[in-house]
Amino acid sequence: MKQLLKTFKVAFKSINKNRTRSLLTALGIIIGVAAVIMTISAGEGATQEVQNQISGLGTNLLMITTKKEHRAGIDVRMGRRIEKKDFDILQKNSIWMSKLSPFIASGVRAIGPQGNKSTTIYGVSSDYFEILSREIVSGDVFTEEDVNSARKYCVIGETIKEELFAGTDPVGHQIRINKVPFTIIGLLKEEGKGTMGQDQDDMLIAPYTTILNRLYGHRSGYNMIMASALSENHIVDAKIEATELLRESHRIKEGEDDDFEIMTQIELQEITGNVTGILTLILGAIASISLIVGGIGIMNIMLVSVTERTREIGTRLAIGARESDILTQFLIEAIVLSLAGGVLGILLGIIGNQIIYKATDFYIPTDVNSILIGFGFSVLVGVVFGYFPARKAARLNPIDALRYE
Amino acid sequence: MPKKKVIETKKLGRVFINGDIEVHALSEINISIEEGEFVAIMGSSGSGKSTLLHILGCLDQPSSGEYYLDGVFVNTLNKNELADIRNQKIGFIFQSYNLLARTTALENVELPLVYDRTGRFSNSKELAKKALEQVGLGNRTHHKTNELSGGQQQRVAIARALVNNPALILSDEATGNLDSRTSIDIADLFVTLNNEGKTILMITHEPEIAQFAKRIIYLRDGHVLTDELIHNRSTKESALKDLELIT
Ligand SMILES: Nc1ncnc2c1ncn2[C@@H]1O[C@H](COP(=O)(O)OP(=O)(O)OP(=O)(O)O)[C@@H](O)[C@H]1O
Ligand SMILES: [Mg+2]
């Protein structure tokens, strides 16, 4: 034990005597650990952001879609279309779902006084605004009456306003959507960029009836039905209820699979959590490679150092160092270097996260796990890649080592 | 009272095998050195001097014969025991000093004590300082290796060989890299240390340096050719006078 302490001192002196080389040795680890911390933190940050946005949708949300299967990279519709009949049944019989809205999305060209742009129009009922808690800053949303009469009213997002009605209040103005004139009755509150970078204000919202009848003649299918459960505690009840109602309506026999899917907000969160989790893992793994490269750097320089210090090792052996003393000395040197590299890397990673936050506004919470991983990894790298050079040093023949030129 | 034997070898042999070729570097070496002796080993290049010194210094082991160092039967010791015995009983001095670079004289001299496992030395700094004073470098303790002359560096190495109070000091051409005058100083330092009771065995090529010892052993082809006491030993004064006559 006392000998180990002395060997520690020897190793520290040796590191201190070759500061430049020591720093260069540790550099690989510094960068590797910083990379691991920054990527894992960025992954975590993205995950949190996605989760926040999904919770922003409203915790009571249910989405009812047709059954899809993933084949060769594309979603293939397996079940029946979700259509008016389904919506009517749910609306008439549901106890646990307080609000319901069909949802139709369609790419369109909108023409305003200052130009035209391609955008997306969503056809929904008046409940939609409450289900997703989207607010209006000017004007109003359309009413149930507007929906029933299929009025050519629409609510527009901030981006549409900026591009087609810059500097004016668009409410009350006309906008032509695929050549059909609509009256703008409201302006949506700005939402900003979505998780995947999509513009959440580049949209129009109109009564679904208007879209089906005036824009498409007679299209009948919906993309989905959105609903909100009475409360957070009734999401499961709502899901079971909707499942039963739709199975009955679709005449699905007992034992047969559903031909539709109902996704709750919580499930959505879980799925995206899995996806972003995998993403984080992949990023972390890539960053770990840089740590391994750093480790090889340590090994490389340690090997050079062993050769360079052959005479020193010979001298130490001649004056009574045991092989184990030399082995521990070089191992400690490697571990201390990679550990110091790890600590510096952690600092660099935290600073890097701050810089990214300052520069891009993308908040990256420095993940505690990433610090632990980075730290543990750097010690491991030190042991693994330090052992081989250390063993080489310890096994030198003292007579040859003393003569080494 | 008969003096203690520091070294005793019986029919010591060392054979190097390189592929098919056997080199008999040493054979049938019978040497006995008592406490307080000062022995010079001479012989032409390749005669086996260094090989003998490595075995006596427990850096190498004989192929045949027996070796007792300070009463310890060395043949049967394992690697760790050999390391420990080097640490406790031997002080090495090399031709090329072998000091640690960018390290102070004091730290260099302390080095053997780092590997001491007996715990018999309490204050290594103090001991290192004393050893440096013994070799006349009491005022250079905090100079780094590269700030010292060759002769001074060799003195640091000698202090390092002294610091663990070894039973035997072994020197392999300690003056090989030094000029004549500095060589005489080092030889004189050996005499002083010997007078203080140290047992010294030194290899040298230079007859005028060997002449400082009390006894000379000549090796030839791995055998002891002659083993005689010196009657008219050199002193620093006589050696310097001889040096002036030549130049
Ligand atoms: N590791 C080895 N492998 C093979 N042969 C060796 C080895 N070491 C020494 N020898 C041989 O042993 C013989 C004695 O070598 P040694 O180094 O002891 O000579 P020396 O008297 O010290 O010579 P010098 O005065 O040149 O230093 C030489 O023939 C040398 O070639
Ligand atoms: Mg030699």
XYZ file of C-alpha atoms and ligand atoms in Angstrom:
684
model
C 0.000 0.000 0.000
C 2.768 2.350 0.973
C 4.609 1.264 -2.161
C 1.556 2.097 -4.269
C 1.503 5.573 -2.800
C 5.155 6.059 -3.698
C 4.508 4.775 -7.206
C 1.664 7.286 -7.495
C 4.119 10.044 -6.665
C 6.579 8.760 -9.253
C 3.856 8.668 -11.909
C 2.709 12.190 -11.092
C 6.249 13.538 -11.258
C 6.738 11.904 -14.599
C 3.505 13.401 -15.980
C 4.474 16.789 -14.628
C 7.919 16.620 -16.190
C 6.469 16.078 -19.669
C 3.582 18.513 -19.596
C 3.287 19.047 -23.331
C 3.370 15.379 -24.074
C 0.910 14.700 -21.267
C -1.498 17.296 -22.624
C -1.239 15.893 -26.135
C -1.832 12.417 -24.776
C -4.932 13.548 -22.952
C -6.210 15.611 -25.884
C -7.819 12.654 -27.609
C -9.722 11.809 -24.446
C -10.676 15.444 -23.846
C -12.245 15.702 -27.270
C -13.795 12.244 -27.066
C -15.463 12.860 -23.721
C -16.661 16.307 -24.793
C -18.138 14.760 -27.946
C -19.919 12.074 -25.946
C -21.349 14.591 -23.523
C -22.470 16.980 -26.215
C -24.096 14.367 -28.429
C -25.860 12.581 -25.602
C -27.017 15.893 -24.176
C -28.192 17.062 -27.589
C -30.120 13.816 -27.992
C -31.658 14.231 -24.558
C -32.452 17.862 -25.312
C -34.197 16.916 -28.539
C -36.127 14.176 -26.750
C -37.317 16.590 -24.106
C -38.322 19.117 -26.702
C -40.352 16.555 -28.613
C -41.973 15.402 -25.394
C -42.799 18.968 -24.434
C -44.422 19.589 -27.750
C -46.439 16.427 -27.543
C -47.634 17.307 -24.071
C -48.437 20.715 -25.521
C -50.946 18.961 -27.733
C -53.073 18.378 -24.699
C -52.749 15.398 -22.423
C -56.264 14.174 -23.130
C -55.769 13.770 -26.845
C -56.803 10.672 -28.784
C -56.158 10.159 -32.472
C -58.184 7.646 -34.419
C -56.738 6.579 -37.746
C -57.163 3.748 -40.145
C -54.905 0.772 -39.635
C -51.638 1.169 -41.394
C -48.817 -1.204 -41.962
C -45.273 -0.392 -42.697
C -44.198 -2.058 -45.911
C -40.911 -1.389 -47.630
C -40.686 1.988 -46.018
C -44.159 3.248 -46.854
C -47.339 3.242 -44.830
C -49.947 1.121 -46.494
C -53.569 1.517 -45.485
C -54.854 -1.800 -44.208
C -58.282 -1.056 -42.778
C -61.251 0.907 -43.918
C -61.081 4.635 -44.293
C -62.159 6.629 -41.304
C -65.221 8.457 -42.502
C -68.297 10.433 -41.579
C -70.179 7.370 -40.320
C -67.477 6.686 -37.757
C -67.471 10.279 -36.634
C -71.232 10.367 -36.264
C -71.322 7.151 -34.232
C -68.630 8.384 -31.898
C -70.215 11.772 -31.491
C -73.644 10.349 -30.823
C -72.692 7.590 -28.378
C -69.556 8.674 -26.632
C -69.618 9.310 -22.891
C -65.892 9.661 -22.229
C -64.929 11.838 -25.170
C -65.997 15.421 -24.631
C -64.834 16.895 -27.929
C -64.460 15.372 -31.367
C -63.240 16.640 -34.687
C -62.569 15.098 -38.078
C -59.162 15.922 -39.472
C -58.381 16.283 -43.149
C -55.059 17.607 -44.373
C -54.401 18.686 -47.909
C -51.738 20.540 -49.826
C -53.113 23.650 -51.553
C -52.084 26.879 -53.245
C -53.260 30.008 -51.473
C -53.477 33.360 -53.278
C -53.610 36.648 -51.384
C -53.165 40.332 -52.239
C -49.374 40.105 -51.994
C -48.761 36.893 -53.876
C -49.330 33.198 -53.594
C -47.778 30.286 -51.775
C -48.230 26.591 -51.397
C -49.315 25.537 -47.948
C -51.439 23.021 -46.083
C -55.098 23.334 -45.249
C -56.649 21.402 -42.374
C -60.295 20.594 -42.373
C -61.666 20.262 -38.866
C -64.726 20.944 -36.750
C -65.040 23.849 -34.341
C -64.031 21.557 -31.460
C -60.543 21.211 -32.963
C -59.343 24.483 -31.475
C -60.206 23.287 -27.979
C -58.870 19.788 -28.467
C -55.442 21.106 -29.424
C -55.824 24.313 -27.439
C -54.875 26.515 -30.368
C -55.547 30.154 -29.672
C -56.657 33.036 -31.835
C -55.021 36.452 -31.624
C -57.330 38.309 -33.936
C -60.858 37.640 -35.162
C -62.545 34.415 -34.141
C -62.754 30.700 -34.883
C -65.614 29.265 -36.906
C -68.708 27.945 -35.162
C -70.624 24.680 -35.337
C -73.142 26.519 -37.460
C -70.389 27.545 -39.924
C -69.356 23.884 -40.130
C -72.871 22.617 -40.662
C -73.448 25.125 -43.447
C -70.037 24.468 -44.963
C -69.217 28.181 -44.998
C -66.102 29.255 -46.837
C -64.446 30.589 -43.728
C -60.872 30.007 -42.684
C -58.397 30.761 -39.947
C -54.810 31.387 -40.998
C -51.394 31.007 -39.415
C -48.815 33.736 -38.874
C -46.620 32.664 -41.806
C -49.507 32.988 -44.266
C -50.215 36.414 -42.883
C -46.589 37.470 -43.210
C -46.326 36.312 -46.787
C -49.704 37.241 -48.169
C -50.988 40.031 -45.908
C -47.837 41.656 -44.511
C -48.511 44.774 -42.488
C -52.276 44.439 -42.458
C -54.861 42.677 -40.363
C -55.980 39.867 -42.642
C -59.247 39.268 -40.756
C -62.198 39.987 -43.003
C -60.125 39.717 -46.186
C -60.541 37.188 -48.937
C -58.057 34.474 -49.705
C -58.267 32.154 -52.707
C -57.518 28.558 -51.983
C -57.127 26.428 -55.083
C -59.163 29.194 -56.815
C -62.032 28.973 -54.309
C -62.461 32.251 -52.382
C -62.508 31.940 -48.565
C -63.085 34.661 -45.971
C -60.465 34.940 -43.296
C -62.210 35.137 -39.942
C -59.275 34.600 -37.550
C -55.530 34.653 -37.066
C -53.837 31.857 -35.090
C -51.424 32.561 -32.278
C -47.854 32.006 -33.362
C -46.476 28.561 -32.473
C -42.971 28.676 -33.839
C -40.894 25.886 -35.278
C -41.896 22.334 -34.609
C -39.605 19.582 -33.420
C -38.638 18.462 -36.854
C -38.113 22.019 -37.982
C -41.495 22.301 -39.671
C -43.264 25.649 -39.608
C -46.360 25.285 -37.447
C -47.728 28.615 -38.561
C -47.686 27.779 -42.249
C -51.273 26.532 -42.340
C -54.914 27.294 -42.922
C -57.783 25.840 -40.935
C -61.272 25.578 -42.400
C -64.465 23.654 -41.652
C -64.018 20.073 -42.833
C -67.378 20.173 -44.498
C -66.296 23.086 -46.667
C -63.147 21.286 -47.719
C -64.941 18.061 -48.576
C -67.755 19.745 -50.481
C -66.303 22.927 -52.011
C -62.702 22.011 -52.511
C -62.955 18.361 -53.522
C -66.453 17.829 -54.713
C -67.207 14.657 -52.864
C -64.331 13.196 -50.996
C -65.590 11.252 -47.997
C -62.603 9.879 -46.056
C -60.879 11.609 -43.147
C -57.206 11.438 -42.315
C -58.178 10.943 -38.724
C -60.599 11.794 -35.986
C -59.230 13.787 -33.095
C -60.890 13.660 -29.719
C -60.196 14.706 -26.194
C -61.149 12.596 -23.226
C -63.204 14.112 -20.430
C -60.114 14.249 -18.290
C -56.663 12.791 -18.090
C -58.012 9.974 -15.912
C -60.469 8.918 -18.579
C -58.127 8.476 -21.513
C -58.152 4.705 -21.192
C -61.940 4.649 -20.821
C -62.219 6.827 -23.889
C -59.954 4.554 -25.857
C -61.865 1.417 -24.875
C -65.149 3.123 -25.653
C -64.015 4.290 -29.064
C -62.630 0.852 -29.840
C -65.913 -0.843 -28.977
C -68.011 1.653 -30.922
C -65.847 1.394 -34.017
C -65.636 -2.399 -33.907
C -69.392 -2.550 -33.752
C -69.765 -0.050 -36.541
C -67.203 -1.853 -38.696
C -68.829 -5.195 -37.868
C -65.631 -6.779 -36.657
C -66.180 -10.225 -35.213
C -64.842 -11.323 -31.883
C -61.247 -12.525 -32.199
C -60.588 -10.479 -35.325
C -58.182 -7.576 -35.297
C -59.224 -3.939 -35.337
C -59.063 -2.267 -38.743
C -58.283 1.090 -37.119
C -55.781 2.479 -34.651
C -56.310 4.680 -31.632
C -53.295 6.496 -30.354
C -53.339 8.476 -27.122
C -51.063 11.344 -26.363
C -49.214 9.209 -23.816
C -48.626 6.461 -26.369
C -47.390 9.024 -28.831
C -44.973 10.239 -26.222
C -43.750 6.712 -25.604
C -43.213 5.998 -29.277
C -41.359 9.215 -29.991
C -39.446 8.654 -26.756
C -38.293 5.306 -28.117
C -37.303 6.798 -31.436
C -35.368 9.690 -29.965
C -33.885 7.323 -27.389
C -32.503 5.147 -30.163
C -31.261 8.271 -31.896
C -29.458 9.374 -28.755
C -27.946 5.934 -28.418
C -26.671 5.967 -31.989
C -25.222 9.452 -31.602
C -23.600 8.429 -28.325
C -22.148 5.325 -29.929
C -20.654 7.383 -32.740
C -19.172 9.776 -30.219
C -17.788 6.830 -28.265
C -15.749 5.903 -31.290
C -13.870 9.146 -30.866
C -13.153 8.064 -27.301
C -11.717 4.811 -28.552
C -9.629 6.742 -31.038
C -8.489 8.886 -28.104
C -7.603 5.705 -26.241
C -5.531 4.474 -29.133
C -3.815 7.868 -29.061
C -2.941 7.304 -25.420
C -1.627 3.847 -26.195
C 0.398 5.186 -29.081
C 2.049 7.926 -27.098
C 2.573 5.643 -24.104
C 4.316 3.131 -26.344
C 6.557 5.844 -27.728
C 7.159 7.024 -24.206
C 8.160 3.533 -23.082
C 10.696 3.334 -25.888
C 11.948 6.823 -25.171
C 12.315 6.022 -21.499
C 13.868 2.587 -21.917
C 17.049 3.698 -20.146
C 15.053 5.195 -17.314
C 13.161 1.934 -16.922
C 16.446 0.002 -16.975
C 17.854 2.277 -14.300
C 14.797 1.886 -12.104
C 14.963 -1.898 -12.455
C 18.713 -1.887 -11.678
C 18.294 0.064 -8.472
C 15.628 -2.284 -7.238
C 12.235 -1.543 -8.797
C 10.147 -4.671 -9.174
C 8.379 -5.377 -12.464
C 5.124 -4.647 -10.723
C 6.414 -1.200 -9.693
C 7.097 -0.309 -13.319
C 3.795 -1.779 -14.466
C 1.818 0.217 -11.915
C 3.766 3.391 -12.623
C 2.943 3.342 -16.320
C -0.601 2.194 -15.725
C -1.162 5.014 -13.258
C 0.297 7.474 -15.742
C -2.155 6.302 -18.405
C -5.129 6.303 -16.054
C -4.321 9.703 -14.580
C -3.918 11.171 -18.059
C -7.171 9.785 -19.345
C -8.951 10.712 -16.125
C -7.684 14.263 -16.341
C -8.675 14.208 -19.999
C -12.099 13.006 -18.916
C -12.568 15.836 -16.430
C -11.396 18.444 -18.931
C -13.608 16.831 -21.570
C -16.616 17.100 -19.259
C -15.913 20.790 -18.725
C -15.427 21.324 -22.445
C -18.681 19.475 -23.149
C -20.634 21.614 -20.675
C -19.117 24.783 -22.118
C -19.862 23.520 -25.633
C -23.496 22.953 -24.679
C -23.690 26.505 -23.375
C -22.148 27.887 -26.547
C -24.658 25.997 -28.687
C -27.452 27.300 -26.487
C -26.219 30.881 -26.840
C -25.711 30.542 -30.578
C -28.816 28.635 -31.630
C -31.286 28.915 -28.757
C -31.493 25.146 -28.712
C -31.335 24.419 -25.008
C -29.249 21.391 -24.204
C -29.479 20.278 -20.606
C -26.140 18.636 -19.810
C -27.199 15.122 -19.041
C -25.893 13.697 -15.759
C -25.726 10.232 -17.276
C -23.550 11.526 -20.076
C -21.105 12.879 -17.503
C -20.991 9.524 -15.748
C -20.623 7.684 -19.043
C -17.876 10.025 -20.211
C -16.039 9.698 -16.931
C -16.350 5.936 -16.709
C -15.349 5.517 -20.310
C -12.219 7.599 -19.893
C -11.048 5.505 -16.923
C -11.782 2.335 -18.842
C -9.880 3.627 -21.849
C -6.922 4.487 -19.612
C -6.800 0.998 -18.121
C -7.369 -0.865 -21.368
C -5.039 1.153 -23.561
C -2.510 1.851 -20.830
C -2.046 -1.778 -19.876
C -0.249 -2.926 -22.994
C 2.467 -0.226 -22.941
C 2.831 -0.636 -19.181
C 3.354 -4.360 -19.511
C 5.855 -3.774 -22.256
C 7.770 -1.435 -19.943
C 7.697 -3.851 -17.020
C 8.976 -6.767 -19.085
C 12.046 -5.003 -20.388
C 15.287 -6.818 -19.676
C 17.191 -4.438 -17.372
C 20.574 -5.153 -18.972
C 19.321 -4.423 -22.490
C 17.354 -1.441 -21.259
C 20.417 0.070 -19.591
C 22.400 -0.228 -22.803
C 19.591 1.114 -25.012
C 20.692 4.025 -27.179
C 38.429 -11.776 13.458
C 38.036 -12.941 9.834
C 36.357 -10.377 7.646
C 32.908 -10.989 6.199
C 32.766 -12.177 2.600
C 30.693 -9.827 0.480
C 31.133 -11.864 -2.699
C 31.838 -15.521 -3.136
C 31.496 -17.328 -6.459
C 32.086 -21.007 -7.099
C 32.791 -22.163 -10.656
C 30.552 -19.421 -11.988
C 29.701 -19.771 -15.697
C 27.513 -17.858 -18.128
C 26.639 -19.162 -21.573
C 24.702 -17.116 -24.106
C 22.902 -19.106 -26.743
C 22.171 -17.309 -29.991
C 20.520 -19.773 -32.290
C 23.107 -22.501 -32.866
C 26.014 -20.523 -31.478
C 27.000 -20.845 -27.822
C 29.063 -18.011 -26.374
C 30.857 -18.913 -23.174
C 31.072 -15.388 -21.751
C 32.216 -16.644 -18.352
C 33.541 -19.976 -17.157
C 34.900 -21.354 -13.894
C 35.017 -17.984 -12.146
C 36.070 -18.352 -8.515
C 36.225 -14.991 -6.831
C 35.994 -14.060 -3.214
C 35.817 -10.452 -2.082
C 35.798 -9.393 1.533
C 34.226 -6.424 3.208
C 36.275 -3.259 2.722
C 38.045 -4.369 -0.433
C 38.517 -2.169 -3.503
C 38.852 -4.333 -6.587
C 39.474 -3.311 -10.186
C 38.453 -5.639 -12.992
C 40.350 -5.327 -16.238
C 40.517 -7.217 -19.487
C 40.127 -6.645 -23.183
C 36.803 -5.929 -24.779
C 34.571 -8.977 -24.797
C 36.478 -10.683 -21.993
C 33.325 -10.900 -19.899
C 33.748 -8.015 -17.451
C 30.261 -6.604 -17.817
C 28.706 -10.053 -17.855
C 30.389 -10.786 -14.522
C 29.291 -7.467 -13.070
C 25.675 -8.078 -14.128
C 25.670 -11.427 -12.368
C 27.356 -10.036 -9.261
C 24.799 -7.189 -9.330
C 21.904 -9.651 -9.546
C 20.749 -8.231 -12.875
C 21.581 -11.522 -14.558
C 21.832 -15.091 -13.316
C 24.654 -17.583 -13.898
C 24.203 -20.588 -16.183
C 26.314 -22.689 -13.805
C 28.128 -22.400 -10.518
C 27.105 -20.740 -7.268
C 26.969 -17.150 -6.133
C 26.726 -15.891 -2.565
C 26.197 -12.188 -1.992
C 26.655 -10.956 1.557
C 25.850 -14.484 2.731
C 22.713 -14.842 0.568
C 22.601 -17.701 -1.931
C 21.512 -15.783 -5.004
C 20.946 -18.668 -7.460
C 17.542 -19.616 -6.076
C 16.040 -16.142 -5.764
C 13.022 -15.163 -7.865
C 12.622 -11.924 -9.805
C 11.104 -9.906 -6.978
C 13.688 -11.143 -4.492
C 16.439 -10.207 -6.944
C 14.944 -6.722 -7.303
C 14.792 -6.347 -3.538
C 18.365 -7.562 -3.063
C 19.576 -5.094 -5.684
C 17.753 -2.416 -3.786
C 19.187 -3.370 -0.415
C 22.706 -4.640 -1.068
C 23.922 -3.139 -4.364
C 24.770 0.299 -5.625
C 25.256 0.566 -9.389
C 27.330 3.148 -11.235
C 27.202 3.180 -15.033
C 29.406 4.632 -17.729
C 26.608 6.886 -19.001
C 25.385 7.981 -15.534
C 21.764 6.982 -16.265
C 20.246 9.818 -14.303
C 16.631 10.856 -14.793
C 16.419 13.803 -17.153
C 14.919 17.133 -16.007
C 15.117 15.933 -12.429
C 17.048 17.456 -9.548
C 20.168 15.828 -8.134
C 18.326 15.280 -4.871
C 15.419 13.471 -6.506
C 17.809 11.315 -8.522
C 19.651 10.289 -5.387
C 16.381 9.568 -3.592
C 15.279 7.148 -6.303
C 16.536 3.865 -4.748
C 14.670 4.710 -1.550
C 11.416 4.908 -3.526
C 11.704 1.174 -4.065
C 12.727 0.309 -0.518
C 10.240 -2.074 1.006
C 12.031 -2.676 4.301
C 11.060 0.679 5.710
C 14.529 1.057 7.218
C 14.952 4.612 5.919
C 12.831 7.214 7.575
C 13.876 10.457 5.939
C 14.870 9.945 2.336
C 15.465 13.642 1.616
C 17.906 13.864 4.497
C 19.717 10.707 3.414
C 19.943 11.885 -0.206
C 21.351 15.192 0.950
C 23.954 13.428 3.058
C 24.969 11.216 0.147
C 25.382 14.268 -2.087
C 27.570 15.894 0.557
C 29.637 12.714 0.646
C 30.450 13.091 -3.055
C 31.115 16.807 -2.708
C 27.872 18.080 -4.241
C 26.222 19.419 -1.089
C 25.756 22.742 -2.875
C 24.147 21.270 -5.997
C 21.174 19.444 -4.545
C 18.559 21.373 -6.497
C 20.350 21.510 -9.800
C 18.718 19.504 -12.544
C 20.604 16.828 -14.453
C 21.109 18.983 -17.519
C 22.597 21.776 -15.400
C 25.512 19.611 -14.247
C 28.833 18.701 -15.882
C 29.658 15.106 -16.764
C 31.845 14.699 -13.694
C 29.147 16.181 -11.492
C 26.533 13.922 -13.025
C 28.689 10.904 -12.287
C 29.044 12.116 -8.700
C 25.248 12.299 -8.457
C 25.138 8.721 -9.749
C 27.682 7.715 -7.105
C 25.601 9.399 -4.422
C 22.614 7.441 -5.718
C 24.668 4.239 -5.357
C 25.531 5.176 -1.787
C 22.190 6.313 -0.474
C 20.798 2.889 0.403
C 23.980 2.007 2.312
C 24.704 -1.056 0.153
C 27.055 -3.906 0.963
C 28.663 -3.548 -2.453
C 29.227 -0.792 -4.973
C 29.531 -1.929 -8.575
C 30.867 0.376 -11.254
C 31.035 -0.399 -14.970
C 33.528 1.996 -16.554
C 32.388 4.920 -14.461
C 35.155 7.084 -15.922
C 34.681 5.940 -19.519
C 32.990 9.173 -20.588
C 35.173 11.552 -18.586
C 38.456 13.317 -19.262
C 41.634 12.154 -17.473
C 41.571 14.799 -14.785
C 37.922 14.224 -13.891
C 38.546 10.473 -14.029
C 41.266 10.859 -11.410
C 38.853 12.868 -9.227
C 36.268 10.085 -9.456
C 38.878 7.397 -8.730
C 39.995 9.450 -5.752
C 36.372 9.639 -4.592
C 36.235 5.836 -4.757
C 39.356 5.675 -2.583
C 37.759 8.010 -0.053
C 34.576 5.956 0.047
C 36.633 2.781 0.371
C 38.510 4.319 3.254
C 35.146 4.976 4.866
C 34.499 1.247 4.662
C 32.655 0.738 1.383
C 33.360 -2.393 -0.624
C 33.915 -1.399 -4.242
C 34.241 -3.377 -7.441
C 34.979 -1.356 -10.545
C 35.475 -2.255 -14.165
C 37.924 -0.076 -16.021
C 39.896 0.017 -19.229
C 42.408 2.503 -17.926
C 45.422 1.077 -16.062
C 46.067 4.388 -14.299
C 42.548 4.282 -12.834
C 42.840 0.607 -11.902
C 46.004 1.508 -10.043
C 43.906 3.322 -7.396
C 42.385 -0.002 -6.282
C 43.828 -2.436 -3.777
C 43.496 -5.457 -6.020
C 43.244 -6.130 -9.750
C 41.528 -9.053 -11.428
C 42.319 -9.617 -15.118
C 39.820 -11.460 -17.240
C 40.512 -13.092 -20.575
C 37.923 -14.990 -22.611
C 35.704 -15.398 -19.592
C 38.457 -16.785 -17.345
C 40.316 -15.165 -14.495
C 43.812 -14.603 -15.858
C 45.423 -13.001 -12.812
C 44.144 -11.859 -9.430
C 46.750 -9.803 -7.548
C 47.094 -7.198 -4.848
C 48.492 -3.803 -5.855
C 51.598 -2.740 -3.977
C 52.267 0.764 -5.235
C 48.732 2.244 -5.319
C 48.202 5.545 -7.042
C 47.082 8.582 -5.135
C 45.477 11.668 -6.588
C 48.804 13.502 -6.324
C 50.860 10.819 -8.030
C 48.290 10.344 -10.754
C 48.123 14.076 -11.490
C 51.913 14.241 -11.611
C 52.023 11.366 -14.082
C 49.371 13.134 -16.127
C 51.505 16.275 -16.297
C 54.530 14.272 -17.444
C 52.589 12.973 -20.427
C 51.195 16.318 -21.451
N 23.053 -10.817 -24.339
C 24.090 -11.432 -24.931
N 23.854 -12.339 -25.889
C 24.879 -12.954 -26.495
N 26.141 -12.739 -26.225
C 26.469 -11.842 -25.281
C 25.440 -11.125 -24.603
N 26.026 -10.275 -23.710
C 27.348 -10.467 -23.850
N 27.604 -11.388 -24.788
C 28.944 -11.877 -25.189
O 29.672 -12.208 -24.031
C 31.024 -11.823 -24.180
C 31.413 -10.912 -23.029
O 30.728 -9.697 -23.135
P 30.870 -8.526 -22.075
O 29.896 -7.472 -22.397
O 30.822 -9.110 -20.714
O 32.348 -8.013 -22.396
P 33.132 -6.814 -21.691
O 34.356 -7.415 -21.097
O 32.264 -6.046 -20.797
O 33.535 -5.961 -22.962
P 33.650 -4.348 -23.061
O 34.966 -4.025 -22.438
O 33.661 -4.111 -24.517
O 32.523 -3.773 -22.364
C 31.131 -11.116 -25.529
O 31.658 -12.046 -26.439
C 29.720 -10.772 -25.880
O 29.567 -10.837 -27.261
Mg 31.503 -4.052 -20.731
